[in-house]
Coordinates of C-alpha atoms and ligand atoms in Angstrom, one line a residue:
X1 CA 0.0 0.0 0.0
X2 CA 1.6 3.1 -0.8
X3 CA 0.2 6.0 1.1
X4 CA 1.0 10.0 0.4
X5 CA 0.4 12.2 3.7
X6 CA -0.8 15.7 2.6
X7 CA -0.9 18.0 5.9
X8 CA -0.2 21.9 5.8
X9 CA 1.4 20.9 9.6
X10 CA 3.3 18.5 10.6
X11 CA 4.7 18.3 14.5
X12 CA 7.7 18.2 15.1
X13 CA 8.9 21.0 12.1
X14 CA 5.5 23.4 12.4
X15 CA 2.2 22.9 14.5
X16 CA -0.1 25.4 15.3
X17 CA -2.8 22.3 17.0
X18 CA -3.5 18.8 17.0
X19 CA -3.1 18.3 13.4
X20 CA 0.2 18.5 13.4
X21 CA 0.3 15.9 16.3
X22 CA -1.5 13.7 13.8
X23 CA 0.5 14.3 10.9
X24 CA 4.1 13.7 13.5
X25 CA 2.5 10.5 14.5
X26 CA -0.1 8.8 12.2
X27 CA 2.4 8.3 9.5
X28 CA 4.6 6.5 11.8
X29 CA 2.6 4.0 12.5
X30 CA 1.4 3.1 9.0
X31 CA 5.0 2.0 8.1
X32 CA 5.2 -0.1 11.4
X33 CA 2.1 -1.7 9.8
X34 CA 3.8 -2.3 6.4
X35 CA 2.4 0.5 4.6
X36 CA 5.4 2.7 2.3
X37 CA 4.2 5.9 3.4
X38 CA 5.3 9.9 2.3
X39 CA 5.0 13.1 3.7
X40 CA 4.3 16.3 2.0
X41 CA 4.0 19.8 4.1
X42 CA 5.0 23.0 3.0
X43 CA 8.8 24.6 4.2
X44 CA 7.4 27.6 6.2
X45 CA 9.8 30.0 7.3
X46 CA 9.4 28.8 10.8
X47 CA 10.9 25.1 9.8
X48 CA 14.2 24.8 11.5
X49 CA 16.0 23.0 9.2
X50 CA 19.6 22.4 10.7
X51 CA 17.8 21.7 13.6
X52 CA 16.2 18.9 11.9
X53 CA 19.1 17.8 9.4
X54 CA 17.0 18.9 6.0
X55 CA 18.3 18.5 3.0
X56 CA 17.9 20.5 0.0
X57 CA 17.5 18.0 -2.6
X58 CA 17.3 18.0 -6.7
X59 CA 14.1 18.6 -7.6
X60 CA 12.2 21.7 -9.0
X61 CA 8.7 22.1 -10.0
X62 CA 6.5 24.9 -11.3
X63 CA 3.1 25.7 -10.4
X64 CA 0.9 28.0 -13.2
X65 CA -1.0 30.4 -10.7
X66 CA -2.9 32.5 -12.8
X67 CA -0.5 34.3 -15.5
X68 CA 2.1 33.9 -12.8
X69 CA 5.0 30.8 -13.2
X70 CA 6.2 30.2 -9.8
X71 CA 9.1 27.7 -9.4
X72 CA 9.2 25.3 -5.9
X73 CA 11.7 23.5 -4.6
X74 CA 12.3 20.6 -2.4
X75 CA 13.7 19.5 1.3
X76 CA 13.7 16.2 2.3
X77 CA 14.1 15.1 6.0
X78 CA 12.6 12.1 8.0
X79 CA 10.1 12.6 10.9
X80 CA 12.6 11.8 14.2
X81 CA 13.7 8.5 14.6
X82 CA 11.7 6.9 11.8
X83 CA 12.7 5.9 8.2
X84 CA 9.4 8.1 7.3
X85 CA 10.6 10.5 4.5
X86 CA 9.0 14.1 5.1
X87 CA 9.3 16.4 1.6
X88 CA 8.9 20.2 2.3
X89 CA 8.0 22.2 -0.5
X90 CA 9.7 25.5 -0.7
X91 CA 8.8 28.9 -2.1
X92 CA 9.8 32.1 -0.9
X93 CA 7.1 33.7 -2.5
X94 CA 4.3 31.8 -0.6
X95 CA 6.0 30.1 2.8
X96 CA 8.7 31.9 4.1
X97 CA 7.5 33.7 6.1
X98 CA 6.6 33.3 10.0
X99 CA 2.6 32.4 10.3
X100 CA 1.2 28.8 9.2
X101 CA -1.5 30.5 8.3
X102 CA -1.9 33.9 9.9
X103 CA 0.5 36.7 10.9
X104 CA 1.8 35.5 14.3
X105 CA 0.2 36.6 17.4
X106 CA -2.6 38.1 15.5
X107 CA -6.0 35.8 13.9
X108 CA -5.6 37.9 10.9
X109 CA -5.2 35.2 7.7
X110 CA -2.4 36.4 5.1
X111 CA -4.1 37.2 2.5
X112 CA -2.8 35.5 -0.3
X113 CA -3.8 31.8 1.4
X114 CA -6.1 31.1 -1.4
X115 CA -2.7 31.3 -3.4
X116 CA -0.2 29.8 -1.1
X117 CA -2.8 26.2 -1.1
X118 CA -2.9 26.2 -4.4
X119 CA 0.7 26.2 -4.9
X120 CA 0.9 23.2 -2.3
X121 CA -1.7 21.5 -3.9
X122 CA -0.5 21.2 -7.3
X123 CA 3.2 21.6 -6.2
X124 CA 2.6 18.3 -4.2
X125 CA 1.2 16.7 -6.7
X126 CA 4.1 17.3 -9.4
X127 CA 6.6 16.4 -6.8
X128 CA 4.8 12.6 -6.3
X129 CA 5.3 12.5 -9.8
X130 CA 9.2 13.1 -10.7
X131 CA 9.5 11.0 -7.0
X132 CA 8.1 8.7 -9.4
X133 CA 5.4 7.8 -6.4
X134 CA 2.2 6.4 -7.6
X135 CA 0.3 6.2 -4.6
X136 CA -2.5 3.8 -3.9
X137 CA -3.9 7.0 -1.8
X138 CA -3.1 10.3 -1.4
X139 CA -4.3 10.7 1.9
X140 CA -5.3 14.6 2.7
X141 CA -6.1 16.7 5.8
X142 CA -8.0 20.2 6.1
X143 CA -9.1 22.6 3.6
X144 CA -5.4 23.7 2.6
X145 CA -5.4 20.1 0.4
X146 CA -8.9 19.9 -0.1
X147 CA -8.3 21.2 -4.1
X148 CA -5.5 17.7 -4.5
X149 CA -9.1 15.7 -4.9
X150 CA -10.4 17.6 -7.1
X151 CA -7.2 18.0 -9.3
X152 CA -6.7 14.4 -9.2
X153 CA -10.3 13.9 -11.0
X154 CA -9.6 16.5 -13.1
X155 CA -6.0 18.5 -14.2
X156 CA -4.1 14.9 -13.4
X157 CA -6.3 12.2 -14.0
X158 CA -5.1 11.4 -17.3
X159 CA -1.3 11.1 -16.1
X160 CA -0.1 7.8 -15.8
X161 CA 1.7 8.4 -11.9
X162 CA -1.8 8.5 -10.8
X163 CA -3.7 5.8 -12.9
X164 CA -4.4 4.1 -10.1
X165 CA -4.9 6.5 -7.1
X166 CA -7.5 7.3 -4.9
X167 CA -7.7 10.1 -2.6
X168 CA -9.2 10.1 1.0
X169 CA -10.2 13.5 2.7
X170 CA -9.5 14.3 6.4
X171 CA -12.0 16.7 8.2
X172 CA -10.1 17.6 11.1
X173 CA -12.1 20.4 12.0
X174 CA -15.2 21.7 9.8
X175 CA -15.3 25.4 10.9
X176 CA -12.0 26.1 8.8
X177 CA -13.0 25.5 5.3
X178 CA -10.6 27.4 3.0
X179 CA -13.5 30.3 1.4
X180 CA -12.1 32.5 -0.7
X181 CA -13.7 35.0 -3.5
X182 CA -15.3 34.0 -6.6
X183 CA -12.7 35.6 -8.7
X184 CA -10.1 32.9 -7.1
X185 CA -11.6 30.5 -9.0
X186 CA -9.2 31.6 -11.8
X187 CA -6.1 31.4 -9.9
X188 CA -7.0 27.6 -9.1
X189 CA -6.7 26.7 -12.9
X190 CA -9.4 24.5 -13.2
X191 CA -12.2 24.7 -15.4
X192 CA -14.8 27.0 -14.6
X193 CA -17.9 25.3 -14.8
X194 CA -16.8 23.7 -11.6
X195 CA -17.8 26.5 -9.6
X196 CA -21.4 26.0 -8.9
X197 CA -22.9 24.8 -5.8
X198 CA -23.1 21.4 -6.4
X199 CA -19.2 21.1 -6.2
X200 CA -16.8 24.0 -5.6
X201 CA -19.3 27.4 -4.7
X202 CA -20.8 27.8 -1.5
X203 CA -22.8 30.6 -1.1
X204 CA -21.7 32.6 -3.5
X205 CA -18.1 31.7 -2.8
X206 CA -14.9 29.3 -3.3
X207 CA -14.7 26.6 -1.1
X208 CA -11.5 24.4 -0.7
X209 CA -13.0 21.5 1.9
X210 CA -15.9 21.5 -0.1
X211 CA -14.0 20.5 -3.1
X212 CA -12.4 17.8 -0.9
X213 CA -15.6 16.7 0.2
X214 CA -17.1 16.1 -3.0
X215 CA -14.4 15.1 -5.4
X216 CA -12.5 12.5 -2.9
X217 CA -13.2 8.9 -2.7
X218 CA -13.7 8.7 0.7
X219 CA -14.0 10.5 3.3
X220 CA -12.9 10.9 7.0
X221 CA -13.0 12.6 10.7
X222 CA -11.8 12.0 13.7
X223 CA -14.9 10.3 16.0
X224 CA -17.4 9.1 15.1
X225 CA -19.5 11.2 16.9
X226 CA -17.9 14.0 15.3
X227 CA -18.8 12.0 11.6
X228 CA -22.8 12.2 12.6
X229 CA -22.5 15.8 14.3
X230 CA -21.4 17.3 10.9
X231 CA -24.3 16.3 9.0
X232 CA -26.0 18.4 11.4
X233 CA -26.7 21.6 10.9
X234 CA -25.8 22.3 14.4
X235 CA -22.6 21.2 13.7
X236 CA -22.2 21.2 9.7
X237 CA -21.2 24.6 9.3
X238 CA -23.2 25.0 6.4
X239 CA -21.6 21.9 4.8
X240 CA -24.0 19.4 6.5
X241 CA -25.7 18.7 3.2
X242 CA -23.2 17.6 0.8
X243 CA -21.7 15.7 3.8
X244 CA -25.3 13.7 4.3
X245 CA -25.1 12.9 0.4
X246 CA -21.6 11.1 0.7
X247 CA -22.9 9.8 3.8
X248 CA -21.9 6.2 2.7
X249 CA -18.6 7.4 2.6
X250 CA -18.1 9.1 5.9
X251 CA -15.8 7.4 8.1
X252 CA -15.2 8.1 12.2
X253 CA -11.4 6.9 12.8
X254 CA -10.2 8.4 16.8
X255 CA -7.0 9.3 17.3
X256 CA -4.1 8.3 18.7
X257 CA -1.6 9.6 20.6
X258 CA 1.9 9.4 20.6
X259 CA 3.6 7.7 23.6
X260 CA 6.6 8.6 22.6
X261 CA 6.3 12.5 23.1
X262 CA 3.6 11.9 25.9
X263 CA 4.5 9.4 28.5
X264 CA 5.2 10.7 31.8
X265 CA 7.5 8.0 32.9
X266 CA 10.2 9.5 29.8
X267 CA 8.9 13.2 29.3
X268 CA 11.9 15.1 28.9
X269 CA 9.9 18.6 29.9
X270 CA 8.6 17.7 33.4
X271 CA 10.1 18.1 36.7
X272 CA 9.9 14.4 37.2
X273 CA 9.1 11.4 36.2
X274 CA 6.1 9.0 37.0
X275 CA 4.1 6.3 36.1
X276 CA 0.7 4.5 37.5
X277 CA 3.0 2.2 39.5
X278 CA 5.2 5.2 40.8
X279 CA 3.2 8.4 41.5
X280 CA 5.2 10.0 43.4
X281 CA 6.5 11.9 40.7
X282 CA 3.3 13.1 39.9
X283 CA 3.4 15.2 43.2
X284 CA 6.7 17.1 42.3
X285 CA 5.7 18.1 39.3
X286 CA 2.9 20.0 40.5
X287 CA 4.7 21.9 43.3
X288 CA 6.9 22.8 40.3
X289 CA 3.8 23.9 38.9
X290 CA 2.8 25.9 41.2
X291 CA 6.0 27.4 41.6
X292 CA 6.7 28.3 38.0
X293 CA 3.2 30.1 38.2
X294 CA 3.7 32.0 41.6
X295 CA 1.0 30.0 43.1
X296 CA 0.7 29.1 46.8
X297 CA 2.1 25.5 47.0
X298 CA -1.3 23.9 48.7
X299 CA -2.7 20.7 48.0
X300 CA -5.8 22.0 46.6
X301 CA -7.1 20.8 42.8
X302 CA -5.0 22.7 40.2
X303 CA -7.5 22.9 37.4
X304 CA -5.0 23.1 34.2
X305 CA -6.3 24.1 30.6
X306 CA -4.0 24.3 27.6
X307 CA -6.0 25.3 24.3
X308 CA -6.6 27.5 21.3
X309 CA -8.3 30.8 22.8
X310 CA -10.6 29.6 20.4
X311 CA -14.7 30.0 21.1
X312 CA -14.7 26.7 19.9
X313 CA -13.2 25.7 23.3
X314 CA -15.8 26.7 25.3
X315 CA -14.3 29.5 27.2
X316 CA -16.8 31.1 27.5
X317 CA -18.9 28.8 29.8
X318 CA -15.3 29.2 32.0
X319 CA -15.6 33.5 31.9
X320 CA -19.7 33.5 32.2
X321 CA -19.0 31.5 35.8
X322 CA -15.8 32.6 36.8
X323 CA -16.4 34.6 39.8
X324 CA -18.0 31.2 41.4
X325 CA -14.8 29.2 39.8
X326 CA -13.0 31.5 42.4
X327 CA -15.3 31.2 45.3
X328 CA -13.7 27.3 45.1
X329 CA -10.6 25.9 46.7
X330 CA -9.3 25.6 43.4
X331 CA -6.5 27.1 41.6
X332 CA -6.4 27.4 37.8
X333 CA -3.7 27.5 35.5
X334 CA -4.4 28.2 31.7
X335 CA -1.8 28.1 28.3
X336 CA -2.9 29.1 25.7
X337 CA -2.9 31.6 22.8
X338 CA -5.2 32.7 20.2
X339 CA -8.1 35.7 20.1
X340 CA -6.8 38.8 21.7
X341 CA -10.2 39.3 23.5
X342 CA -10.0 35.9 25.4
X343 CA -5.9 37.3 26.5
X344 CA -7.1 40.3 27.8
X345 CA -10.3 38.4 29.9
X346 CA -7.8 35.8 31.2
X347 CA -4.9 38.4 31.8
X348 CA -7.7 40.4 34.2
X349 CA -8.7 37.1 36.2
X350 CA -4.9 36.8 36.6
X351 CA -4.6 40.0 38.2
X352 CA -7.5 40.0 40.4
X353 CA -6.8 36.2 41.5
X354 CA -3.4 36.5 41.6
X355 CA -3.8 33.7 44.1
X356 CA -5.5 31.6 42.3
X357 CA -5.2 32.3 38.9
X358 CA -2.0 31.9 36.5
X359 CA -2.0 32.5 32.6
X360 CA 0.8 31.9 30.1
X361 CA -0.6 33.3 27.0
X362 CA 1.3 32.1 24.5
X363 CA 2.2 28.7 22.5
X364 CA 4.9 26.7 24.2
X365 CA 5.6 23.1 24.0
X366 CA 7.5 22.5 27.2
X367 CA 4.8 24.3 29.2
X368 CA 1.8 22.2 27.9
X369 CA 3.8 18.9 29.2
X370 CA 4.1 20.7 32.3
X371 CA 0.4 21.9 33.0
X372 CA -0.3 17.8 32.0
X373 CA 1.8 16.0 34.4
X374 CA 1.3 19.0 37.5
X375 CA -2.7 19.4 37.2
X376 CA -5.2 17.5 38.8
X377 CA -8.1 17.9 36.8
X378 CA -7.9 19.5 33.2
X379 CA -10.5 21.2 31.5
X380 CA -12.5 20.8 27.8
X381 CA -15.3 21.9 27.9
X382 CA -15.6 22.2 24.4
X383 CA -18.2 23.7 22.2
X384 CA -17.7 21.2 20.0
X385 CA -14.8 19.2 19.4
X386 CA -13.8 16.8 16.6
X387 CA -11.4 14.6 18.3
X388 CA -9.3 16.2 20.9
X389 CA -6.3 15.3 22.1
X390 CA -5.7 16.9 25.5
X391 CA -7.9 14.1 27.2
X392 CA -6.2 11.7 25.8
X393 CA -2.8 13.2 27.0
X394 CA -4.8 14.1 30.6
X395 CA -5.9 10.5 30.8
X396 CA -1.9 9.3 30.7
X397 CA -0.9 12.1 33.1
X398 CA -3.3 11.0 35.4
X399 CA -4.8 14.6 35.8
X400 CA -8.3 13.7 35.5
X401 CA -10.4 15.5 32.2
X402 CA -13.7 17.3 32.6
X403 CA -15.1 17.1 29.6
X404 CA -18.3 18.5 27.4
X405 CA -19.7 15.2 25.7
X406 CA -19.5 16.4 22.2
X407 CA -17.0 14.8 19.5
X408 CA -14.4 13.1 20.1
X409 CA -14.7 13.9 24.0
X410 CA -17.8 12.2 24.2
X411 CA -15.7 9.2 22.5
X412 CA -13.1 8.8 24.9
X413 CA -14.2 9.6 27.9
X414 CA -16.8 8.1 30.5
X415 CA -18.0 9.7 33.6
X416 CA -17.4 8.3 36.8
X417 CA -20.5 8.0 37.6
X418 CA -22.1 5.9 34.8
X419 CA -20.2 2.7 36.5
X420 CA -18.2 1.8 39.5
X421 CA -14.8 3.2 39.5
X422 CA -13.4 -0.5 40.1
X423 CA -14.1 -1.6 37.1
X424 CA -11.5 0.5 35.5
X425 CA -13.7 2.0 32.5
X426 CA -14.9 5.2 33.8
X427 CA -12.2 8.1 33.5
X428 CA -13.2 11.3 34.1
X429 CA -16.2 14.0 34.1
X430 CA -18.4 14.5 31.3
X431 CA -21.5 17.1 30.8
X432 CA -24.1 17.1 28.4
X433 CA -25.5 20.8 27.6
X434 CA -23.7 23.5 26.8
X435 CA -24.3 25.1 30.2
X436 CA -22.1 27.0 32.3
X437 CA -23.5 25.8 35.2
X438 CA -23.7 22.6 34.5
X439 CA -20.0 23.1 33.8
X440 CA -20.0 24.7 37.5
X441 CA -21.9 21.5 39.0
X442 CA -19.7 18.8 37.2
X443 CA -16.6 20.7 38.6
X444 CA -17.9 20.7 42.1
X445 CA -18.3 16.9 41.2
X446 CA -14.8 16.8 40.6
X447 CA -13.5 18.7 43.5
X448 CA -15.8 16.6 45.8
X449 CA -14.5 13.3 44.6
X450 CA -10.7 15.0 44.7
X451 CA -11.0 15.0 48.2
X452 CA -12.0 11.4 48.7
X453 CA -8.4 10.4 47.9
X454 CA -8.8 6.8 47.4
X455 CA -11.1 6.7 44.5
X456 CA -9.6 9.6 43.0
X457 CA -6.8 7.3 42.6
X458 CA -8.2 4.7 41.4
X459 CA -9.8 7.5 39.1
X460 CA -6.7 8.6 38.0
X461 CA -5.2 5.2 37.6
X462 CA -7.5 4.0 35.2
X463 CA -7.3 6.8 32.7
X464 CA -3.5 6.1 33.0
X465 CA -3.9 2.1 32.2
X466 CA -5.9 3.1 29.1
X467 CA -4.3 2.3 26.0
X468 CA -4.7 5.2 23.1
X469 CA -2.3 4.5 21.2
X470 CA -1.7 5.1 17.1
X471 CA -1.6 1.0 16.4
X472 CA -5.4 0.7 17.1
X473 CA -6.1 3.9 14.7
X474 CA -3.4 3.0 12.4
X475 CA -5.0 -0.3 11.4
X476 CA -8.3 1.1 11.1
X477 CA -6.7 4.1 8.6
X478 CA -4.8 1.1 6.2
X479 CA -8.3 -1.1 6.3
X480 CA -9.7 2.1 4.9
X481 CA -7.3 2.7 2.6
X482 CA -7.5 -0.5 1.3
X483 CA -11.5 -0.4 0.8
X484 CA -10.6 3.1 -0.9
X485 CA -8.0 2.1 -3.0
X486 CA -10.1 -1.1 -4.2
X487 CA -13.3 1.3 -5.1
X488 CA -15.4 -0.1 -2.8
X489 CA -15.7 2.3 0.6
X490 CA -19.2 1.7 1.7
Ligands
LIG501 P1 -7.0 21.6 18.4 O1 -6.4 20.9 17.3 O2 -8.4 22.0 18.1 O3 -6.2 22.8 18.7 P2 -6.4 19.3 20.0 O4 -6.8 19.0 21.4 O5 -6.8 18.3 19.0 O6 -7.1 20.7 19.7 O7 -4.9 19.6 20.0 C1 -4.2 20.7 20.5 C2 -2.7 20.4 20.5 O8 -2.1 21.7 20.5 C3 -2.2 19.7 21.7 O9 -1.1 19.0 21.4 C4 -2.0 20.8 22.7 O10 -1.1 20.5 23.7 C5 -1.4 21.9 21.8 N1 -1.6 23.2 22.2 C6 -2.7 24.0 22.1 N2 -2.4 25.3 22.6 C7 -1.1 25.3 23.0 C8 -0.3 26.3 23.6 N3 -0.7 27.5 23.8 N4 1.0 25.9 23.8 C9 1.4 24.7 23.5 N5 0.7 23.7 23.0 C10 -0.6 24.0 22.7

């Protein structure tokens, strides 16, 4: 089975959220299965390439965008430790710059991303063919390769590297969709009787995931309650329809996590290390905590959050109930970067809790490990939420997840109180509606149990015996490649 990986990030050379955790790990674990397996990601100006030992390597290719010519070229490193080959495509035009996708430390997109997608697109595509590929599946994630689907029905399906390829679409989360303007359309260079609302318009506009959607042979997300929330219109973001019509299609497929980044027992960025057998550690790490945050070193439950300042996230169930958050023996510790309005809300709960309350708003690696391993409880109480992967790191860390049962949440985690804790299923807190004080109550739920220490342990020691690993997720992707690649998905 040959397999090409299309992700706009890959972790550990650019992330900006669980995608790129995904795209680090998911490949990985197809080889170890047997599959010959690619990479394709753009060279963004962020990539650190020494740091990673990339090589520039003899390949150019040029990508027609509008009356403009532009010339790519290639790097070629390996995701760490692995024989997986990882091919950055390079233009200085269109990624080097700082920003995945938006001017850091701002929301603002760049404004030629409409541009920058197609030139991966098509770029990826004529690098698979001088690498002389041809891929069983081109497997692709998000809206920024959601054109490679249609190009492969169209522009390339008559070239003989991709006689026999089929593509697969990732929906890793449906709010970003890639809409640009009408006259875009032009820029993409396909034909223009493509743009009507049966495949590329919506609304009046260009639609990149939409274009995946319909034009792929299959079609994934990340739960499968996240694959019936979208053909909702609650949850479809306007894309619910042509999502219900390749229904057949429409695959659920959790994922993994990466033990080998996310492992308390051999986490280089924590204090100390532990393990369910050897908790100890645990402990340490969350006086460190509360040091590194100027917190009062008490053994009360350190709430810990790291996240997108995203509305997705649910924030603002956390702001609406704050002020009784603080009435709590708690103390909350939050990473996380994003909107400026949900800084400046967080940076004043700082300041007027400065007992209670610690922020570090901005994205750092080391400090998410950190708020993992030295929290008791951590928080998602997600909007909505196609995966997630923070619970699945909590449950490891044994810092117990509250979580809104939406997604991917509502997947993976199951509240304590649905059976007895010795049975070593349940593994956290989950609430139905969207409610702040039902967010309130199930925290209170937590903080009551917290106190009971001997079934908080147990608590804790269950999430930390469950296996989420990439093999389980892995073997699910290949079976669907395999149905996709044969022509029968359904
Ligand atoms: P999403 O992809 O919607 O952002 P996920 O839970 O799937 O949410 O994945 C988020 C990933 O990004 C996790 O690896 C998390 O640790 C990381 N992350 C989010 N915000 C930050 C931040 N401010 N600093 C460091 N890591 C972060």
């Amino acid at each position: 089975m040959k397999v090409v990986y299309l992700s706009p990030e890959v972790a550990p050379f650019s992330k900006t959220g669980g995608l790129a955790d995904v795209s680090g790990a998911l490949p990985q674990s197809l080889k170890k299965l047997g599959a010959e397996v690619i990479v394709i990601t753009p060279f963004y100006g962020n990539v650190k390439a020494d740091k990673h030992s990339l090589e520039k390597i003899d390949i150019q290719f040029e990508v027609k965008i509008g009356d403009r010519v532009n010339i790519g070229g290639v790097h070629k490193g390996f995701l760490p430790d692995t024989h997986v080959p990882v091919y950055f495509l390079e233009s200085e035009r269109y990624f080097d710059r700082m920003g995945l996708y938006n001017y850091p430390g701002t929301t603002n997109d760049f404004p030629d991303n409409s541009e920058r997608f197609i030139f991966f697109a098509r770029g990826a595509l004529e690098v698979i063919e001088q690498l002389k590929v041809h891929p069983d599946v081109v497997h692709c994630n998000d809206w920024q390769t959601g054109l490679v689907p249609v190009y492969l029905k169209t522009t390339y399906a008559g070239k003989a590297c991709f006689r026999n390829t089929k593509s697969l679409q990732t929906l890793h989360n449906l709010v970003y969709q890639g809409r640009f303007g009408k006259s875009d359309m032009d820029l993409t260079g396909l034909d223009r009787s493509l743009f009507n609302w049966k495949q590329l318009e919506f609304y009046g506009q260009l639609n990149f995931l939409k274009g995946g959607i319909v034009f792929s042979d299959a079609i994934s997300t990340v739960s499968k309650t996240y694959a019936e929330e979208i053909q909702t219109m609650e949850c479809g973001d306007g894309l619910q329809g042509v999502l219900h019509e390749r229904s057949k299609d429409l695959y659920g497929i959790i994922n993994g996590i990466d033990y080998t980044i996310w492992n308390p027992e051999t986490d280089k960025y924590i204090i100390a290390n532990y393990g369910i057998k050897k908790l100890a550690g645990k402990q340490l790490c969350k006086k460190s905590l509360q040091r590194t945050y100027k917190l009062p070193e008490r053994d009360v439950p350190v709430v810990g959050m790291v996240t997108r300042l995203a509305k997705q996230k649910g924030l603002d169930l956390i702001i609406a109930k704050f002020h009784d958050f603080m009435k709590l023996d708690i103390q909350f510790v939050l990473l996380g970067s994003g909107d400026t309005m949900f800084h400046e809300i967080f940076q004043g709960f700082a300041k007027v809790f400065p007992e209670k309350v610690a922020v570090k708003l901005t994205f750092d690696e080391p400090s998410a490990h950190e708020i993992e391993a030295g929290a008791d409880v951590f928080l998602m109480p997600s909007h909505y939420e196609p995966c997630g992967l923070n619970q699945l790191y909590s449950l490891k860390y044994g810092t117990v997840p509250i979580v809104r049962s939406t997604g991917g949440l509502a997947d993976t985690i199951i509240d304590v109180r649905s059976e007895p804790v010795d049975g070593g299923r349940v593994n956290g807190f989950l609430f139905k509606e969207y409610s702040a004080d039902l967010l309130f109550a199930t925290l209170v739920r937590a903080i009551d149990l917290f106190r009971k220490k001997d079934p908080w342990q147990r608590l804790m020691k269950n999430g930390m015996a469950q296996d989420w690993s990439w093999e389980r997720s892995a073997k699910e992707y290949l079976a669907l490649y395999k149905k996709v690649a044969k022509g029968h998905t359904c």
